[in-house]
CSV table of C-alpha atoms and ligand atoms in Angstrom, one decimal:
chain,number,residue,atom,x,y,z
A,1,UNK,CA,-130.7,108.6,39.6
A,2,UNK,CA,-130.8,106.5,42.5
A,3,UNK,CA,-131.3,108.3,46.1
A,4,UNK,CA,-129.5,105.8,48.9
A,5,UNK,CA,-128.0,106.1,52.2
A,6,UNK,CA,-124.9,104.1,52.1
A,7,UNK,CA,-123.8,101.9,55.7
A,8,UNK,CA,-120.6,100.3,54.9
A,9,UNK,CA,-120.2,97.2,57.7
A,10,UNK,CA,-117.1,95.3,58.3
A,11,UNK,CA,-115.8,93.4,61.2
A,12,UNK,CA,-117.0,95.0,63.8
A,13,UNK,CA,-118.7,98.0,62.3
A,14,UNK,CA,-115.0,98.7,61.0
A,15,UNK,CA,-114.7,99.9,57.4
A,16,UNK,CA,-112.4,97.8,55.8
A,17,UNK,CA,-110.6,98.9,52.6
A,18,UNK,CA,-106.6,98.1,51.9
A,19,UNK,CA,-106.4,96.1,48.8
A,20,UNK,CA,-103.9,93.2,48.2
A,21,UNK,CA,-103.2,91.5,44.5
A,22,UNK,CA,-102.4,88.0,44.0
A,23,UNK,CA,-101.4,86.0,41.9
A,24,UNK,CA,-102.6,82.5,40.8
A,25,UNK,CA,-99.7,80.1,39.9
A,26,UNK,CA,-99.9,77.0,37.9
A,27,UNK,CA,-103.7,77.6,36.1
A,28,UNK,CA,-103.1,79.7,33.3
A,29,UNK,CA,-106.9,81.2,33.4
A,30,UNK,CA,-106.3,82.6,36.7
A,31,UNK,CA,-104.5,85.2,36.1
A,32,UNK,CA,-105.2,87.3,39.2
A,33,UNK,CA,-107.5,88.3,41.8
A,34,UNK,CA,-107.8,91.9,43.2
A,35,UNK,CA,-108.6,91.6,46.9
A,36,UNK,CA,-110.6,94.3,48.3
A,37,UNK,CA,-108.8,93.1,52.1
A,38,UNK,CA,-107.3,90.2,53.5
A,39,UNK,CA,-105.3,87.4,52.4
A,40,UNK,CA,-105.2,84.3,50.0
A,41,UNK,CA,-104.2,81.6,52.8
A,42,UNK,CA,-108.0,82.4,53.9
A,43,UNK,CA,-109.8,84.2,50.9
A,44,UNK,CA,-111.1,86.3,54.1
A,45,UNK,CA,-111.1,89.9,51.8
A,46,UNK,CA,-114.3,88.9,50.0
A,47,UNK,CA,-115.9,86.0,52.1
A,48,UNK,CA,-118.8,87.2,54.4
A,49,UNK,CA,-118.2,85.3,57.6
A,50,UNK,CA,-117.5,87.3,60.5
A,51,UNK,CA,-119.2,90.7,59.4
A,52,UNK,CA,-122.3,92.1,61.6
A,53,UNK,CA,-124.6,95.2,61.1
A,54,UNK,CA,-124.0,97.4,63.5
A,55,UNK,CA,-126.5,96.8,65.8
A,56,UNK,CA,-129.5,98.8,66.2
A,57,UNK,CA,-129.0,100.4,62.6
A,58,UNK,CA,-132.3,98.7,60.9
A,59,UNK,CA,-134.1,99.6,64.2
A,60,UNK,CA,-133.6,103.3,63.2
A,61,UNK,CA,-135.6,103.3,59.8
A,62,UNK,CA,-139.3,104.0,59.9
A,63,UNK,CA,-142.2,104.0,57.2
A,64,UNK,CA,-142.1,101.9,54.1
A,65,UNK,CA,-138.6,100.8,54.0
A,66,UNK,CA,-136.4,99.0,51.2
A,67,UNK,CA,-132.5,97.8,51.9
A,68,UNK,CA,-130.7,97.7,49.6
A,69,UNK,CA,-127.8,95.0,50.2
A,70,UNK,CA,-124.6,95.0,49.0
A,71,UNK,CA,-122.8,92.7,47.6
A,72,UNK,CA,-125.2,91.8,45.0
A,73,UNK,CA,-125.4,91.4,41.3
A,74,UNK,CA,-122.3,90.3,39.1
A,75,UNK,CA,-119.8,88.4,40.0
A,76,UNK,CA,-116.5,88.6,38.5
A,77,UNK,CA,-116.9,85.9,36.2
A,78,UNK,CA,-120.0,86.8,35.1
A,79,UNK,CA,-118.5,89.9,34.1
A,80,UNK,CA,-115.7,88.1,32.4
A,81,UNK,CA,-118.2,86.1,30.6
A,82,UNK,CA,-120.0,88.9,29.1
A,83,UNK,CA,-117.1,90.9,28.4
A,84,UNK,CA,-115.7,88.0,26.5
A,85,UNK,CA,-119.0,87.9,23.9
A,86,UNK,CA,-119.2,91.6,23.5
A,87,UNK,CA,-115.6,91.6,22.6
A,88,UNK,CA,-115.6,88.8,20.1
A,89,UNK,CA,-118.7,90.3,18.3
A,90,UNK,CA,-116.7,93.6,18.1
A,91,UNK,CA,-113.7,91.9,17.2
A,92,UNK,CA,-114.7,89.0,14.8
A,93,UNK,CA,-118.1,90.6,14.1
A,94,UNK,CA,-121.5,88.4,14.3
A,95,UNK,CA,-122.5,85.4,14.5
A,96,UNK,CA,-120.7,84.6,17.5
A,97,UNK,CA,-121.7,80.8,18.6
A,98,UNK,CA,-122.3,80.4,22.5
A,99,UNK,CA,-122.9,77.2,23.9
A,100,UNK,CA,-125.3,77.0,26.3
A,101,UNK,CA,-126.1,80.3,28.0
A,102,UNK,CA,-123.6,82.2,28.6
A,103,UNK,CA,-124.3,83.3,32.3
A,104,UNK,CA,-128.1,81.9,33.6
A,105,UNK,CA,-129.8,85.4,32.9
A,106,UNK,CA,-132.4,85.9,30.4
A,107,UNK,CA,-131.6,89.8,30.0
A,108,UNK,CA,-128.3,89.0,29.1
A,109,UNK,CA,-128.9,86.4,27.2
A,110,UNK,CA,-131.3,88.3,25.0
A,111,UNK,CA,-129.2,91.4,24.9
A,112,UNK,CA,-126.1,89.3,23.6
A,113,UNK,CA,-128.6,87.8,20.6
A,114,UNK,CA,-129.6,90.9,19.5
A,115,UNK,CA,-125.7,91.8,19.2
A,116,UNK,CA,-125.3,88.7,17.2
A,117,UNK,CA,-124.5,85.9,19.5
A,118,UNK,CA,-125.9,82.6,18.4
A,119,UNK,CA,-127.2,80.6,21.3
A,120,UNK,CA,-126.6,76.6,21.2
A,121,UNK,CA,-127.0,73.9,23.6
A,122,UNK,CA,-124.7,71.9,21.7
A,123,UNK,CA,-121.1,71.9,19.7
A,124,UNK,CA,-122.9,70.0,17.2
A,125,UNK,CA,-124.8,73.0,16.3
A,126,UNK,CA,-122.0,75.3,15.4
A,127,UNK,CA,-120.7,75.2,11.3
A,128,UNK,CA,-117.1,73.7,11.1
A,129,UNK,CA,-114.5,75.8,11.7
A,130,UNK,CA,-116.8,78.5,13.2
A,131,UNK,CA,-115.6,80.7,16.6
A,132,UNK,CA,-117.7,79.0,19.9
A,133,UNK,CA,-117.9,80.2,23.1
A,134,UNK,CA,-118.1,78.0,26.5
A,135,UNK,CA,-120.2,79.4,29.0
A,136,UNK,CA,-119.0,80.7,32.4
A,137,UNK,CA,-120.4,77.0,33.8
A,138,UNK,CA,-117.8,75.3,31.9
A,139,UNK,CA,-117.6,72.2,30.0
A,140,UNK,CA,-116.5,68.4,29.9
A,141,UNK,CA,-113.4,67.3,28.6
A,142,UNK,CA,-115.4,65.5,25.6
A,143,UNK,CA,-116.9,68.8,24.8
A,144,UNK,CA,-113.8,70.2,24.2
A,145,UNK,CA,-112.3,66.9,22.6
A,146,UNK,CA,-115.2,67.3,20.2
A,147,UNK,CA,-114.9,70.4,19.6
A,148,UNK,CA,-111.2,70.2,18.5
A,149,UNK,CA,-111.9,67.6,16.3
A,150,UNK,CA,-115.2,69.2,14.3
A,151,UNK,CA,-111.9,72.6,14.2
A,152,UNK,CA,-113.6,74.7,16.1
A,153,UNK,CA,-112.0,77.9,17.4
A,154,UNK,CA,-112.5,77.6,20.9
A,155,UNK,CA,-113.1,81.1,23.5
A,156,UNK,CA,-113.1,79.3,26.9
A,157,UNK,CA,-115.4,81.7,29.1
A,158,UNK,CA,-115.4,79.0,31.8
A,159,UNK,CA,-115.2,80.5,35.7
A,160,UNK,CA,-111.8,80.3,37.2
A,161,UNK,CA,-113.5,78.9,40.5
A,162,UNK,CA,-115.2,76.5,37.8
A,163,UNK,CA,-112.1,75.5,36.5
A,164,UNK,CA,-110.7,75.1,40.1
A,165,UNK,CA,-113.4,72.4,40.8
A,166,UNK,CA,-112.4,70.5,37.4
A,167,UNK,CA,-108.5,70.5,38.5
A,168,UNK,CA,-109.6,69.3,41.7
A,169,UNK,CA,-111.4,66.2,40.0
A,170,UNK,CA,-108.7,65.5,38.3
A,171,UNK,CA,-106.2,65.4,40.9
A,172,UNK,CA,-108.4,63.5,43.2
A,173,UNK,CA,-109.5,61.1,40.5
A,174,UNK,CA,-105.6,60.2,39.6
A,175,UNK,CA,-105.0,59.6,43.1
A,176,UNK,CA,-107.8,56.9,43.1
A,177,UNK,CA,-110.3,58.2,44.8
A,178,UNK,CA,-114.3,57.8,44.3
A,179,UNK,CA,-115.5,61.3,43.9
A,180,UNK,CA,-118.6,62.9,45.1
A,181,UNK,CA,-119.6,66.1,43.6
A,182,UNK,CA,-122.1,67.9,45.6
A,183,UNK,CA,-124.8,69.3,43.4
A,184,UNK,CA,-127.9,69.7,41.5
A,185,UNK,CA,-126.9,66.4,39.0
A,186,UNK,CA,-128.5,68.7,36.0
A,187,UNK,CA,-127.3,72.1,35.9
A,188,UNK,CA,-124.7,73.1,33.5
A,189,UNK,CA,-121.7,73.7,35.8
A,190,UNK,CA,-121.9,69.9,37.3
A,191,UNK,CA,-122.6,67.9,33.9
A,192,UNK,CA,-119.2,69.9,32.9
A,193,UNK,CA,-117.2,69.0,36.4
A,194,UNK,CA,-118.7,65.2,36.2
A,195,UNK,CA,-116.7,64.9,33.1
A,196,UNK,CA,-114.1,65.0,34.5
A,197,UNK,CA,-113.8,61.8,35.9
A,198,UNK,CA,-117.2,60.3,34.8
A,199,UNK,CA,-116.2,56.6,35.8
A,200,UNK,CA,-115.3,57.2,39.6
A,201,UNK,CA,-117.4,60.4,40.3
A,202,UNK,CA,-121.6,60.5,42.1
A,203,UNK,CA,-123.3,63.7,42.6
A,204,UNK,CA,-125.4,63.8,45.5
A,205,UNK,CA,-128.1,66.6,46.2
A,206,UNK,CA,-129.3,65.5,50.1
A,207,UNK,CA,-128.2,63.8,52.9
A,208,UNK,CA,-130.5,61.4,52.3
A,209,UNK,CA,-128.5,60.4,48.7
A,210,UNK,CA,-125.7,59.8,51.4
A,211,UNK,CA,-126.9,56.7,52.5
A,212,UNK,CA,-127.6,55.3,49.1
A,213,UNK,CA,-123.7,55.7,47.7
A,214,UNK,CA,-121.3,52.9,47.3
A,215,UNK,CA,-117.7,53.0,47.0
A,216,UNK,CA,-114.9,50.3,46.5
A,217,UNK,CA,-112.8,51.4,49.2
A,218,UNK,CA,-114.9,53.7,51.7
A,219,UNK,CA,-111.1,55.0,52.7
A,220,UNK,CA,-110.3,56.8,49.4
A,221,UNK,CA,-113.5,58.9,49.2
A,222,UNK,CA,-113.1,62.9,48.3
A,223,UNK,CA,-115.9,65.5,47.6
A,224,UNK,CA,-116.2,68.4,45.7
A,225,UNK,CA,-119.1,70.7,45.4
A,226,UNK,CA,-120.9,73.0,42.9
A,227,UNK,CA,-119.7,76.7,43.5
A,228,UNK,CA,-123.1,77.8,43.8
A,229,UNK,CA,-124.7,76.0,46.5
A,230,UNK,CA,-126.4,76.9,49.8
A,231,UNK,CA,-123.8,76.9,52.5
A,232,UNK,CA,-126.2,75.9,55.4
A,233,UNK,CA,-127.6,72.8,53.3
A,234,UNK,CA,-123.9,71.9,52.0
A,235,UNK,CA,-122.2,71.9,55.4
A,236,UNK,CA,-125.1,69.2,56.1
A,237,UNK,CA,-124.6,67.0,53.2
A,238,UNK,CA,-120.4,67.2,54.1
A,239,UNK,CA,-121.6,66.4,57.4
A,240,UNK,CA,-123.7,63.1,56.1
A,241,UNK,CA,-120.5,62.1,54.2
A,242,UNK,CA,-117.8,62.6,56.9
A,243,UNK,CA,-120.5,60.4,59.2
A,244,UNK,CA,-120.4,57.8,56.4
A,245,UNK,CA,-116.7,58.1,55.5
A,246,UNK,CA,-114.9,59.3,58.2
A,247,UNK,CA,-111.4,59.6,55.9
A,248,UNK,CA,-113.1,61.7,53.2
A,249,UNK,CA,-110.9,64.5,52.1
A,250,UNK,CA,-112.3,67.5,50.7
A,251,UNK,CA,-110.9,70.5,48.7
A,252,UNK,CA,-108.2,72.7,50.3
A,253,UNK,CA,-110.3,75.7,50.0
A,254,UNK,CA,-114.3,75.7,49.9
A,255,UNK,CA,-115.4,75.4,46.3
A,256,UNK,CA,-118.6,77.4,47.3
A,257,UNK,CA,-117.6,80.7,45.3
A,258,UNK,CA,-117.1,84.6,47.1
A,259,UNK,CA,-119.6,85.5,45.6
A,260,UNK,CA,-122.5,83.1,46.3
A,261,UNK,CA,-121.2,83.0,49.8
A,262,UNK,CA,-120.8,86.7,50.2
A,263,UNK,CA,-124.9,87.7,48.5
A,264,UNK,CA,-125.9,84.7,50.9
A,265,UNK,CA,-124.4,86.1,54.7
A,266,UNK,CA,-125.9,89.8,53.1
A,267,UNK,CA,-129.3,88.2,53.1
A,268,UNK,CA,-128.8,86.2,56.5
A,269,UNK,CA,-128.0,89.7,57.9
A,270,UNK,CA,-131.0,91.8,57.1
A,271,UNK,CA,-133.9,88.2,57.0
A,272,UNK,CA,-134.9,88.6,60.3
A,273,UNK,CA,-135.7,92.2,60.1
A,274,UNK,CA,-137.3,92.6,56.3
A,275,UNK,CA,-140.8,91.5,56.0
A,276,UNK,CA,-140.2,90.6,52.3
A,277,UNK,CA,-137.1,89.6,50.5
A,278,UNK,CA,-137.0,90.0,46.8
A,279,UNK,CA,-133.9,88.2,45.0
A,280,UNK,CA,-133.3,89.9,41.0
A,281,UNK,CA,-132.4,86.5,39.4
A,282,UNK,CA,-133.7,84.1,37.0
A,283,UNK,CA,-135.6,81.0,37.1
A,284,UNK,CA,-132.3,78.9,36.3
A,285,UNK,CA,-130.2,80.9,38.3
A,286,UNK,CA,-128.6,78.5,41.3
A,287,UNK,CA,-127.4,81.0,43.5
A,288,UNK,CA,-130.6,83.8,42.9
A,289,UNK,CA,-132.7,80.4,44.1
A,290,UNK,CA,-130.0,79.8,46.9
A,291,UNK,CA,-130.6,83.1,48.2
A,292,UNK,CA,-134.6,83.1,48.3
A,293,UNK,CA,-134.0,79.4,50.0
A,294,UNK,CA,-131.3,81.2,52.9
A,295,UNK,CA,-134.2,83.6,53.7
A,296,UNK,CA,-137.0,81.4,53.8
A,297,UNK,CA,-134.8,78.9,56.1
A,298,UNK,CA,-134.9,81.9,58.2
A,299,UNK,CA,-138.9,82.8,58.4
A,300,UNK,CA,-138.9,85.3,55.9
A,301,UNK,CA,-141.2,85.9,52.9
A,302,UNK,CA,-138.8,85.8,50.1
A,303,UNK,CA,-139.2,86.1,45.8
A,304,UNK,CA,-137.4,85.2,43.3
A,305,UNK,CA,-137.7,88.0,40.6
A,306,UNK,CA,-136.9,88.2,37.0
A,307,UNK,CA,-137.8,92.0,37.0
A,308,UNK,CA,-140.0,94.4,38.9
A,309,UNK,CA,-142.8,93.0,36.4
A,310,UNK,CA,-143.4,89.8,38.4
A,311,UNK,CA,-144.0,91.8,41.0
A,312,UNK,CA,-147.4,90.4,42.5
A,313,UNK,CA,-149.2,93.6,44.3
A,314,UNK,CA,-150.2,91.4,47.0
A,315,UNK,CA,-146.4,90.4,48.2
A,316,UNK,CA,-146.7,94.0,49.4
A,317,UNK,CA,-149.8,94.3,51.3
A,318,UNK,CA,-148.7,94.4,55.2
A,319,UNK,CA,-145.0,94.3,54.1
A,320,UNK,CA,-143.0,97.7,55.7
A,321,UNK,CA,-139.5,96.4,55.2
A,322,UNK,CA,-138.4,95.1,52.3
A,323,UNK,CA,-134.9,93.8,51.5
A,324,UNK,CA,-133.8,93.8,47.9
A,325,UNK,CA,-130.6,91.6,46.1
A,326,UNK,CA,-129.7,90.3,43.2
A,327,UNK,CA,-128.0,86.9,42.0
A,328,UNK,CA,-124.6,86.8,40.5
A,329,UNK,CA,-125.9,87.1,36.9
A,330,UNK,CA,-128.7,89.7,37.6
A,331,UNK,CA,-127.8,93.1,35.8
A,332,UNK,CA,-127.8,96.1,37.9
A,333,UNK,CA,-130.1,98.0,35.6
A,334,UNK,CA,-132.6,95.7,36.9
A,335,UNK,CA,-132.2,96.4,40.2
A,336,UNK,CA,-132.5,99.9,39.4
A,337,UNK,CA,-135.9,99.7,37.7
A,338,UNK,CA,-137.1,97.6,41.2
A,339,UNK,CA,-135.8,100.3,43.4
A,340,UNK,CA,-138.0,102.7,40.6
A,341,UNK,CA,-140.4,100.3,41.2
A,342,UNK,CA,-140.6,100.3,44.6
A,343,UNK,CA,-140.4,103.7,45.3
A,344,UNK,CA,-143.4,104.5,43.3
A,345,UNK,CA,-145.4,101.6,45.8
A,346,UNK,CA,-144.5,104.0,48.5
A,347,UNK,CA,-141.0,102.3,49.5
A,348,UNK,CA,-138.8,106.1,49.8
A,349,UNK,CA,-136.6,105.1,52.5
A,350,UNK,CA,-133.9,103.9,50.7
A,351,UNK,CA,-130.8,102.3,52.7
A,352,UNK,CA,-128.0,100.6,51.1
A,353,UNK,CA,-126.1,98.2,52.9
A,354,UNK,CA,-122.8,97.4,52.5
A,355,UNK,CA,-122.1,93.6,54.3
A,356,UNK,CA,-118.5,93.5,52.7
A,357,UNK,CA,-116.7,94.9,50.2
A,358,UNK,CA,-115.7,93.1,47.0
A,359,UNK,CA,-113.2,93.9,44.5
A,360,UNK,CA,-112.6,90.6,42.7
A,361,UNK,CA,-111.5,90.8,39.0
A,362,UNK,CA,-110.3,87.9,36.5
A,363,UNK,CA,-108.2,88.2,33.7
A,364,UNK,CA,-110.0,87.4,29.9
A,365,UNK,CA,-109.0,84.5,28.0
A,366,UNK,CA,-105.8,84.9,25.9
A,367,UNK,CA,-107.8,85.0,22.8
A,368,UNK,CA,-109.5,87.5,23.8
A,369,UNK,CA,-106.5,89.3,25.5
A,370,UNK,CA,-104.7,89.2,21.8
A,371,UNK,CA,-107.7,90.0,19.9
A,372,UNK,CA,-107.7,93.5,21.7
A,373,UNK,CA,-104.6,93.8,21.1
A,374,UNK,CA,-104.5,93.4,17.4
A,375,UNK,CA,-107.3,95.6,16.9
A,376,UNK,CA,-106.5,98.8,14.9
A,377,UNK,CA,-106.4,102.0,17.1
A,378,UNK,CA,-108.9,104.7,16.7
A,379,UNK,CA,-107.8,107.3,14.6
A,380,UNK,CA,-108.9,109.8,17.2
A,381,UNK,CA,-106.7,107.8,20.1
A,382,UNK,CA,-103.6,108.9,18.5
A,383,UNK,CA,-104.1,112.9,18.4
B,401,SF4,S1,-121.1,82.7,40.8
B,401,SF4,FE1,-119.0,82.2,41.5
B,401,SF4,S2,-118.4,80.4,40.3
B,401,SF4,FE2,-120.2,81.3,39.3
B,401,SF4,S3,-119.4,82.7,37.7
B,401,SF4,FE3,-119.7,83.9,39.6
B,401,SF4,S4,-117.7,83.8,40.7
B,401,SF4,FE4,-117.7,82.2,39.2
């Protein structure tokens, strides 16, 4: 069992913890978000801006120290991902076909394929007629075209802030704008929103790739942006772009997701004072790489781990703070083993630190939804 000293921060060292529901209207894959605070006009119940440690708390530890920040780990649709496999394999039974990985986390991924997910990076891979699952990055409308056509039964796992992006292409690209997606031009998540509008869209990773774009009309330029991009190094690139076109519109709300946002101000708030920062998160992992970047933008030593196992001893030679998170597809059990881990290396002050709460939840897919509910109740339920 894990031994912790919790510090919940809000505003102002204020606890925060009324809890609002809304709903989404005109998407029917968002069916609702639980708010921990705040309000939809600003998202402000789960976005970090704002919060401060009480000052003068980290001051107080002494000895080998490891922080423990909070928010970390899943996000709620990573968690909707995975719940959407495990339930198809109990409710259809195996094999399962998932396209691409189903969240960017090798745990995961190797736990769902010993439950009888099939892993594919293409539709072309699954049998005719067989069930297929799209990852939480989403997918292209030509992936889905093609996969009605081979008669495919379709589970769409896709992100609800994912599919927000892909609406906003959409809209943008009927009003006749050129589109510029913000983004690393490979991952999974921006091949999907690219194909959206393929013919009028340009992904740009730098600043620098601002200089280089041409547009017909540089008056009817939009962006958008990957949901799991640095903040800091985003609000540059927007910056390069509104410099270049100064009557570029952008989304109505940031597409940068809660819960990259929220893991990246936890890290901002405990850099300066850790010696080391280790992020839980695989290699592919945007926003575990986005939070080792935030921390080494800010002078401080930071790792991006798959487990406590690539722990290299050196890391913690002179280190007496460390600061440990994990990125939104990192499984808490492996956090637990680095806390183990860490412990052992000396590491027994153990504080937990709570930037913000977060409460988000999304609704599954209505396949999903209706497979529950056709599934025969337990015997034993009824007594
Ligand atoms: S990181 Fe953000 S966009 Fe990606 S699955 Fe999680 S909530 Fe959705």
């Amino acid at each position: 069992m894990r031994e912790s000293c919790t510090l919940r921060i809000g505003r102002g060292g204020v606890p925060q913890s009324n809890s609002l529901k809304v709903d989404f209207l005109g998407c029917p894959s968002w069916q609702s978000w639980d708010f921990g605070f705040g309000n939809l006009a600003g998202e402000e119940g789960n976005r970090g801006s704002g919060f401060n440690i009480v000052a003068g708390t980290l001051a107080k530890t002494e000895g080998k120290t490891l922080l423990l920040l909070k928010p970390r780990g899943f996000c709620a649709g990573v968690v909707r991902a995975i719940d959407v496999v495990r339930i198809a394999l109990e409710a259809f039974g195996p094999p399962i076909y998932v396209r691409k990985e189903i969240v960017h986390n090798s745990f995961v991924v190797e736990e769902l394929r010993g439950k009888g997910a099939v892993f594919v990076d293409s539709e072309d891979e699954v049998p005719n007629g067989e069930r297929i699952i799209f990852s939480a990055h989403g997918v292209s409308p030509e992936v889905r075209e093609h996969s009605a056509r081979r008669g495919l039964r379709v589970i769409d796992a896709t992100c609800p802030l994912v599919t927000k992006v892909h609406v906003e292409a959409v809209k943008f690209a009927r009003e006749g704008y050129s589109l510029i997606l913000i983004g690393h031009k490979d991952h999974d998540e921006v091949v999907g929103t690219l194909g959206e509008a393929p013919l009028v869209t340009q992904v740009v990773g730098s600043p620098e790739q601002v200089k280089k774009l041409s547009v017909p009309d540089p008056n009817r330029v939009a962006y958008l942006t990957q949901t799991t991009l640095s903040l800091d190094e985003t609000k540059d690139i927007i910056a390069a772009l509104k410099q270049r076109f100064p009557n570029i519109k952008g989304p109505a709300a940031q597409d940068i997701c809660y819960a990259t946002e929220n893991r990246q101000v936890a890290v901002k708030q405990v850099a300066s004072e850790s010696d080391l920062l280790l992020v839980v998160g695989s290699e592919n992992s945007s926003n575990s790489n986005r939070l080792v970047e935030v921390a080494r933008n800010l002078g401080t030593t930071a790792h991006l781990i798959d487990s406590c196992n690539d722990i290299e001893p050196e890391w913690l030679k002179g280190a007496t703070t460390i600061a440990l998170t994990a990125g939104a597809s990192a499984p808490e059990h492996l956090v637990d083993e680095t806390v183990t881990f860490l412990r052992e290396k000396g590491y027994a002050n153990v504080h937990e630190l709570e930037v913000m709460p977060e409460n988000v939840r999304f609704g599954l897919p209505p396949e999903i939804v209706e497979a529950i509910a056709a599934a025969p109740v337990n015997a034993g339920d009824g007594a």
